[in-house]
Amino acid sequence: MHSISREVQVDSAKAVVAAYSIANNAFFLVSATASVDGWIQILDQKIQGIWLLGLPSTNPEVSQPNAWKIGMELKSGRIITFELYDTKTERGTVFLVRTLVNDTEAKPIDDFKKLKENGVCVTGRCMNPNVMLKDTILKMRDAGLFSYQLVNGRGHRYWVRLALDALEPFIPEPRRVKHFNVGADETMRQCWLEGGGTTGAYGFEDEPDHILHILPGEYHIPN
């Protein structure tokens, strides 16, 4: 699988990411637990579960919406996150894939512990048997989700819903239970707090408490 490496701004620092021929506009963060060649092996690993991870609100006093990531739990127990990441540079928004835990000495259970520790809201489902990480990447690629740009920092939750819609065929849905993408959409329409509670109101000024209008971003090909 052909790959190229480039630098992007991640977490306020320059970082190396790899892009592969199967998904040129997906950026895989190179780290101690995932080298350029290592990602090729990770892509062939099977997934056992999918998670929606809500991060703390930057301003819960005004019900500022949480940031959201999608987590893919591999059969090994490692968790790989998908996120729409704003580099805050001319490159704009990129689809970023990274390992949740970057400690080479970590045990498989450490990924799940970090998932629960970092998230103010965590919900998940099992995946169909024999689905590999690269299958989910290709499904999202085909849905056009790698060329999406936030608009003034907004559109993230809209993108997550589109991503879960695309991944729905991989998620077995129990009878009489809301489909994961529908439940996730309702979950993201709240501002979650530490401890699992909510503010009881919804984010931005143009999103009144009784109706949350999740605004879309826009599509373009990243630089």
mmCIF file of C-alpha atoms in Angstrom:
data_model
loop_
_atom_site.group_PDB
_atom_site.id
_atom_site.type_symbol
_atom_site.label_atom_id
_atom_site.label_comp_id
_atom_site.label_asym_id
_atom_site.label_seq_id
_atom_site.Cartn_x
_atom_site.Cartn_y
_atom_site.Cartn_z
ATOM 1 C CA MET A 1 0.000 0.000 0.000
ATOM 2 C CA HIS A 2 1.558 3.280 -1.119
ATOM 3 C CA SER A 3 1.932 5.961 1.549
ATOM 4 C CA ILE A 4 3.160 9.524 1.882
ATOM 5 C CA SER A 5 4.043 11.496 5.017
ATOM 6 C CA ARG A 6 3.431 15.141 5.726
ATOM 7 C CA GLU A 7 3.319 17.589 8.617
ATOM 8 C CA VAL A 8 0.144 19.063 10.087
ATOM 9 C CA GLN A 9 -0.637 21.043 13.220
ATOM 10 C CA VAL A 10 -2.059 18.708 15.888
ATOM 11 C CA ASP A 11 -2.622 19.720 19.521
ATOM 12 C CA SER A 12 -0.738 22.994 19.001
ATOM 13 C CA ALA A 13 2.397 21.268 17.698
ATOM 14 C CA LYS A 14 3.704 20.037 14.386
ATOM 15 C CA ALA A 15 3.033 16.350 13.914
ATOM 16 C CA VAL A 16 3.748 13.783 11.235
ATOM 17 C CA VAL A 17 0.784 12.102 9.602
ATOM 18 C CA ALA A 18 0.656 9.373 6.986
ATOM 19 C CA ALA A 19 -1.769 9.159 4.083
ATOM 20 C CA TYR A 20 -2.345 5.948 2.159
ATOM 21 C CA SER A 21 -3.436 5.204 -1.384
ATOM 22 C CA ILE A 22 -6.762 3.711 -0.265
ATOM 23 C CA ALA A 23 -7.802 7.037 1.301
ATOM 24 C CA ASN A 24 -5.577 9.933 0.309
ATOM 25 C CA ASN A 25 -7.427 12.533 2.373
ATOM 26 C CA ALA A 26 -7.458 10.545 5.619
ATOM 27 C CA PHE A 27 -4.558 11.523 7.892
ATOM 28 C CA PHE A 28 -3.140 8.868 10.252
ATOM 29 C CA LEU A 29 -1.171 10.334 13.149
ATOM 30 C CA VAL A 30 2.278 8.755 13.429
ATOM 31 C CA SER A 31 3.197 8.016 17.040
ATOM 32 C CA ALA A 32 5.059 5.596 19.291
ATOM 33 C CA THR A 33 2.201 3.096 18.950
ATOM 34 C CA ALA A 34 1.504 3.587 15.242
ATOM 35 C CA SER A 35 4.335 4.057 12.757
ATOM 36 C CA VAL A 36 3.819 4.590 9.023
ATOM 37 C CA ASP A 37 4.187 0.836 8.432
ATOM 38 C CA GLY A 38 2.363 0.051 11.666
ATOM 39 C CA TRP A 39 -0.808 1.738 10.438
ATOM 40 C CA ILE A 40 -0.910 -0.649 7.486
ATOM 41 C CA GLN A 41 -1.079 -3.563 9.917
ATOM 42 C CA ILE A 42 -3.639 -1.800 12.126
ATOM 43 C CA LEU A 43 -5.910 -1.191 9.136
ATOM 44 C CA ASP A 44 -6.175 -4.961 8.629
ATOM 45 C CA GLN A 45 -7.268 -5.608 12.208
ATOM 46 C CA LYS A 46 -10.863 -6.552 13.026
ATOM 47 C CA ILE A 47 -13.164 -4.324 15.056
ATOM 48 C CA GLN A 48 -15.314 -5.532 17.937
ATOM 49 C CA GLY A 49 -17.052 -2.319 18.952
ATOM 50 C CA ILE A 50 -17.793 1.304 18.074
ATOM 51 C CA TRP A 51 -17.951 4.175 20.570
ATOM 52 C CA LEU A 52 -19.223 7.728 20.595
ATOM 53 C CA LEU A 53 -16.992 9.794 22.864
ATOM 54 C CA GLY A 54 -17.980 13.213 24.155
ATOM 55 C CA LEU A 55 -15.225 15.465 25.492
ATOM 56 C CA PRO A 56 -15.734 18.184 28.141
ATOM 57 C CA SER A 57 -17.416 21.368 26.968
ATOM 58 C CA THR A 58 -15.092 24.363 26.716
ATOM 59 C CA ASN A 59 -17.777 26.542 28.322
ATOM 60 C CA PRO A 60 -20.503 24.532 30.074
ATOM 61 C CA GLU A 61 -21.903 27.667 31.753
ATOM 62 C CA VAL A 62 -23.432 28.651 28.406
ATOM 63 C CA SER A 63 -23.993 25.037 27.317
ATOM 64 C CA GLN A 64 -21.242 25.175 24.715
ATOM 65 C CA PRO A 65 -21.554 21.869 22.796
ATOM 66 C CA ASN A 66 -19.115 19.077 23.551
ATOM 67 C CA ALA A 67 -16.513 17.958 21.053
ATOM 68 C CA TRP A 68 -17.183 14.443 19.756
ATOM 69 C CA LYS A 69 -15.050 11.597 18.451
ATOM 70 C CA ILE A 70 -15.808 8.143 17.110
ATOM 71 C CA GLY A 71 -13.817 5.299 18.662
ATOM 72 C CA MET A 72 -13.177 1.947 16.979
ATOM 73 C CA GLU A 73 -12.343 -0.802 19.467
ATOM 74 C CA LEU A 74 -10.172 -3.463 17.862
ATOM 75 C CA LYS A 75 -10.288 -7.146 18.788
ATOM 76 C CA SER A 76 -6.967 -6.556 20.555
ATOM 77 C CA GLY A 77 -8.630 -4.019 22.870
ATOM 78 C CA ARG A 78 -6.860 -1.025 21.367
ATOM 79 C CA ILE A 79 -9.054 1.925 20.448
ATOM 80 C CA ILE A 80 -8.581 4.013 17.314
ATOM 81 C CA THR A 81 -10.326 7.388 17.158
ATOM 82 C CA PHE A 82 -11.834 9.166 14.164
ATOM 83 C CA GLU A 83 -12.251 12.905 14.416
ATOM 84 C CA LEU A 84 -12.802 15.991 12.350
ATOM 85 C CA TYR A 85 -9.813 18.036 13.449
ATOM 86 C CA ASP A 86 -9.437 21.774 12.939
ATOM 87 C CA THR A 87 -5.731 22.491 12.421
ATOM 88 C CA LYS A 88 -6.420 26.246 12.742
ATOM 89 C CA THR A 89 -4.049 26.759 9.819
ATOM 90 C CA GLU A 90 -4.518 27.310 6.089
ATOM 91 C CA ARG A 91 -5.001 23.556 5.754
ATOM 92 C CA GLY A 92 -8.265 23.894 7.654
ATOM 93 C CA THR A 93 -10.132 20.793 8.789
ATOM 94 C CA VAL A 94 -8.735 17.304 8.306
ATOM 95 C CA PHE A 95 -10.041 13.799 8.965
ATOM 96 C CA LEU A 96 -7.646 12.568 11.641
ATOM 97 C CA VAL A 97 -7.158 8.955 12.736
ATOM 98 C CA ARG A 98 -5.079 8.257 15.833
ATOM 99 C CA THR A 99 -4.489 5.730 18.588
ATOM 100 C CA LEU A 100 -6.187 6.612 21.855
ATOM 101 C CA VAL A 101 -3.224 5.455 23.989
ATOM 102 C CA ASN A 102 0.331 6.210 22.856
ATOM 103 C CA ASP A 103 2.180 4.163 25.457
ATOM 104 C CA THR A 104 3.984 1.123 24.043
ATOM 105 C CA GLU A 105 3.898 -0.471 27.507
ATOM 106 C CA ALA A 106 0.139 -0.058 27.920
ATOM 107 C CA LYS A 107 -2.130 -3.045 28.413
ATOM 108 C CA PRO A 108 -5.244 -3.560 26.238
ATOM 109 C CA ILE A 109 -7.544 -2.601 29.130
ATOM 110 C CA ASP A 110 -5.785 0.787 29.382
ATOM 111 C CA ASP A 111 -7.507 1.980 26.195
ATOM 112 C CA PHE A 112 -10.957 1.378 27.639
ATOM 113 C CA LYS A 113 -9.943 3.025 30.921
ATOM 114 C CA LYS A 114 -8.769 6.131 29.072
ATOM 115 C CA LEU A 115 -11.956 6.172 27.021
ATOM 116 C CA LYS A 116 -14.032 6.285 30.193
ATOM 117 C CA GLU A 117 -11.718 8.753 31.953
ATOM 118 C CA ASN A 118 -11.590 11.243 29.058
ATOM 119 C CA GLY A 119 -15.245 11.147 28.116
ATOM 120 C CA VAL A 120 -18.059 13.000 29.835
ATOM 121 C CA CYS A 121 -20.419 10.886 27.746
ATOM 122 C CA VAL A 122 -19.524 7.486 26.284
ATOM 123 C CA THR A 123 -21.916 5.181 24.465
ATOM 124 C CA GLY A 124 -21.250 2.271 22.142
ATOM 125 C CA ARG A 125 -22.355 -0.825 20.266
ATOM 126 C CA CYS A 126 -20.867 -4.081 19.036
ATOM 127 C CA MET A 127 -19.832 -4.405 15.389
ATOM 128 C CA ASN A 128 -20.640 -7.134 12.904
ATOM 129 C CA PRO A 129 -18.078 -9.986 12.797
ATOM 130 C CA ASN A 130 -15.073 -9.698 10.488
ATOM 131 C CA VAL A 131 -15.298 -5.933 9.896
ATOM 132 C CA MET A 132 -11.774 -4.529 9.588
ATOM 133 C CA LEU A 133 -10.672 -0.991 10.362
ATOM 134 C CA LYS A 134 -9.963 -0.345 6.690
ATOM 135 C CA ASP A 135 -13.565 -1.318 5.844
ATOM 136 C CA THR A 136 -14.834 1.574 7.952
ATOM 137 C CA ILE A 137 -12.281 3.949 6.421
ATOM 138 C CA LEU A 138 -13.386 2.981 2.912
ATOM 139 C CA LYS A 139 -17.069 3.348 3.815
ATOM 140 C CA MET A 140 -16.460 6.868 5.093
ATOM 141 C CA ARG A 141 -14.330 7.689 2.057
ATOM 142 C CA ASP A 142 -17.118 6.612 -0.270
ATOM 143 C CA ALA A 143 -19.546 8.824 1.671
ATOM 144 C CA GLY A 144 -17.337 11.857 0.972
ATOM 145 C CA LEU A 145 -16.518 12.454 4.622
ATOM 146 C CA PHE A 146 -12.825 13.246 4.151
ATOM 147 C CA SER A 147 -13.460 16.500 2.296
ATOM 148 C CA TYR A 148 -15.544 18.190 4.962
ATOM 149 C CA GLN A 149 -14.703 21.565 6.464
ATOM 150 C CA LEU A 150 -15.970 23.159 9.651
ATOM 151 C CA VAL A 151 -17.406 26.665 9.297
ATOM 152 C CA ASN A 152 -16.234 28.952 12.096
ATOM 153 C CA GLY A 153 -15.649 25.852 14.203
ATOM 154 C CA ARG A 154 -19.174 24.526 13.617
ATOM 155 C CA GLY A 155 -20.482 21.455 11.832
ATOM 156 C CA HIS A 156 -18.716 18.808 13.867
ATOM 157 C CA ARG A 157 -21.805 17.085 15.254
ATOM 158 C CA TYR A 158 -23.409 17.153 11.832
ATOM 159 C CA TRP A 159 -20.359 15.331 10.429
ATOM 160 C CA VAL A 160 -20.427 12.715 13.213
ATOM 161 C CA ARG A 161 -24.056 11.922 12.382
ATOM 162 C CA LEU A 162 -23.178 11.551 8.681
ATOM 163 C CA ALA A 163 -20.289 9.269 9.615
ATOM 164 C CA LEU A 164 -22.499 7.044 11.780
ATOM 165 C CA ASP A 165 -25.090 6.939 8.995
ATOM 166 C CA ALA A 166 -22.377 5.658 6.643
ATOM 167 C CA LEU A 167 -21.188 3.055 9.171
ATOM 168 C CA GLU A 168 -24.673 1.814 10.053
ATOM 169 C CA PRO A 169 -24.442 -1.328 7.840
ATOM 170 C CA PHE A 170 -21.597 -2.563 10.074
ATOM 171 C CA ILE A 171 -23.580 -2.187 13.331
ATOM 172 C CA PRO A 172 -26.052 -4.913 14.358
ATOM 173 C CA GLU A 173 -29.137 -3.261 15.806
ATOM 174 C CA PRO A 174 -31.105 -5.007 18.583
ATOM 175 C CA ARG A 175 -34.862 -5.132 18.106
ATOM 176 C CA ARG A 176 -36.891 -2.407 19.826
ATOM 177 C CA VAL A 177 -33.753 -0.335 20.388
ATOM 178 C CA LYS A 178 -32.978 2.940 18.650
ATOM 179 C CA HIS A 179 -30.379 2.603 15.943
ATOM 180 C CA PHE A 180 -26.978 3.769 17.096
ATOM 181 C CA ASN A 181 -26.854 6.723 14.696
ATOM 182 C CA VAL A 182 -30.281 7.952 15.844
ATOM 183 C CA GLY A 183 -29.418 7.608 19.530
ATOM 184 C CA ALA A 184 -26.077 9.326 18.972
ATOM 185 C CA ASP A 185 -27.793 12.226 17.249
ATOM 186 C CA GLU A 186 -30.044 12.720 20.282
ATOM 187 C CA THR A 187 -27.078 12.384 22.647
ATOM 188 C CA MET A 188 -25.140 15.108 20.814
ATOM 189 C CA ARG A 189 -28.104 17.467 21.156
ATOM 190 C CA GLN A 190 -27.150 18.040 24.800
ATOM 191 C CA CYS A 191 -24.253 19.634 26.659
ATOM 192 C CA TRP A 192 -22.754 16.907 28.857
ATOM 193 C CA LEU A 193 -20.951 17.584 32.128
ATOM 194 C CA GLU A 194 -18.397 15.714 34.205
ATOM 195 C CA GLY A 195 -20.171 12.912 36.043
ATOM 196 C CA GLY A 196 -22.657 12.225 33.271
ATOM 197 C CA GLY A 197 -25.188 15.004 33.825
ATOM 198 C CA THR A 198 -26.303 17.617 31.309
ATOM 199 C CA THR A 199 -26.941 21.356 31.497
ATOM 200 C CA GLY A 200 -30.534 20.895 30.335
ATOM 201 C CA ALA A 201 -29.956 23.422 27.570
ATOM 202 C CA TYR A 202 -28.355 23.462 24.150
ATOM 203 C CA GLY A 203 -25.315 25.349 22.819
ATOM 204 C CA PHE A 204 -24.976 28.301 20.461
ATOM 205 C CA GLU A 205 -27.164 31.421 20.622
ATOM 206 C CA ASP A 206 -29.103 30.456 17.484
ATOM 207 C CA GLU A 207 -29.945 27.057 18.994
ATOM 208 C CA PRO A 208 -32.856 27.634 21.411
ATOM 209 C CA ASP A 209 -33.234 25.273 24.331
ATOM 210 C CA HIS A 210 -36.208 23.395 22.930
ATOM 211 C CA ILE A 211 -34.741 22.786 19.437
ATOM 212 C CA LEU A 212 -31.120 22.208 18.523
ATOM 213 C CA HIS A 213 -30.377 23.015 14.916
ATOM 214 C CA ILE A 214 -27.110 21.208 14.173
ATOM 215 C CA LEU A 215 -25.558 23.240 11.395
ATOM 216 C CA PRO A 216 -23.655 21.586 8.558
ATOM 217 C CA GLY A 217 -20.177 22.570 7.498
ATOM 218 C CA GLU A 218 -19.124 22.381 3.886
ATOM 219 C CA TYR A 219 -17.195 20.103 1.576
ATOM 220 C CA HIS A 220 -13.939 20.811 -0.183
ATOM 221 C CA ILE A 221 -10.721 19.006 -0.984
ATOM 222 C CA PRO A 222 -8.125 19.709 1.727
ATOM 223 C CA ASN A 223 -4.838 21.295 0.665
#
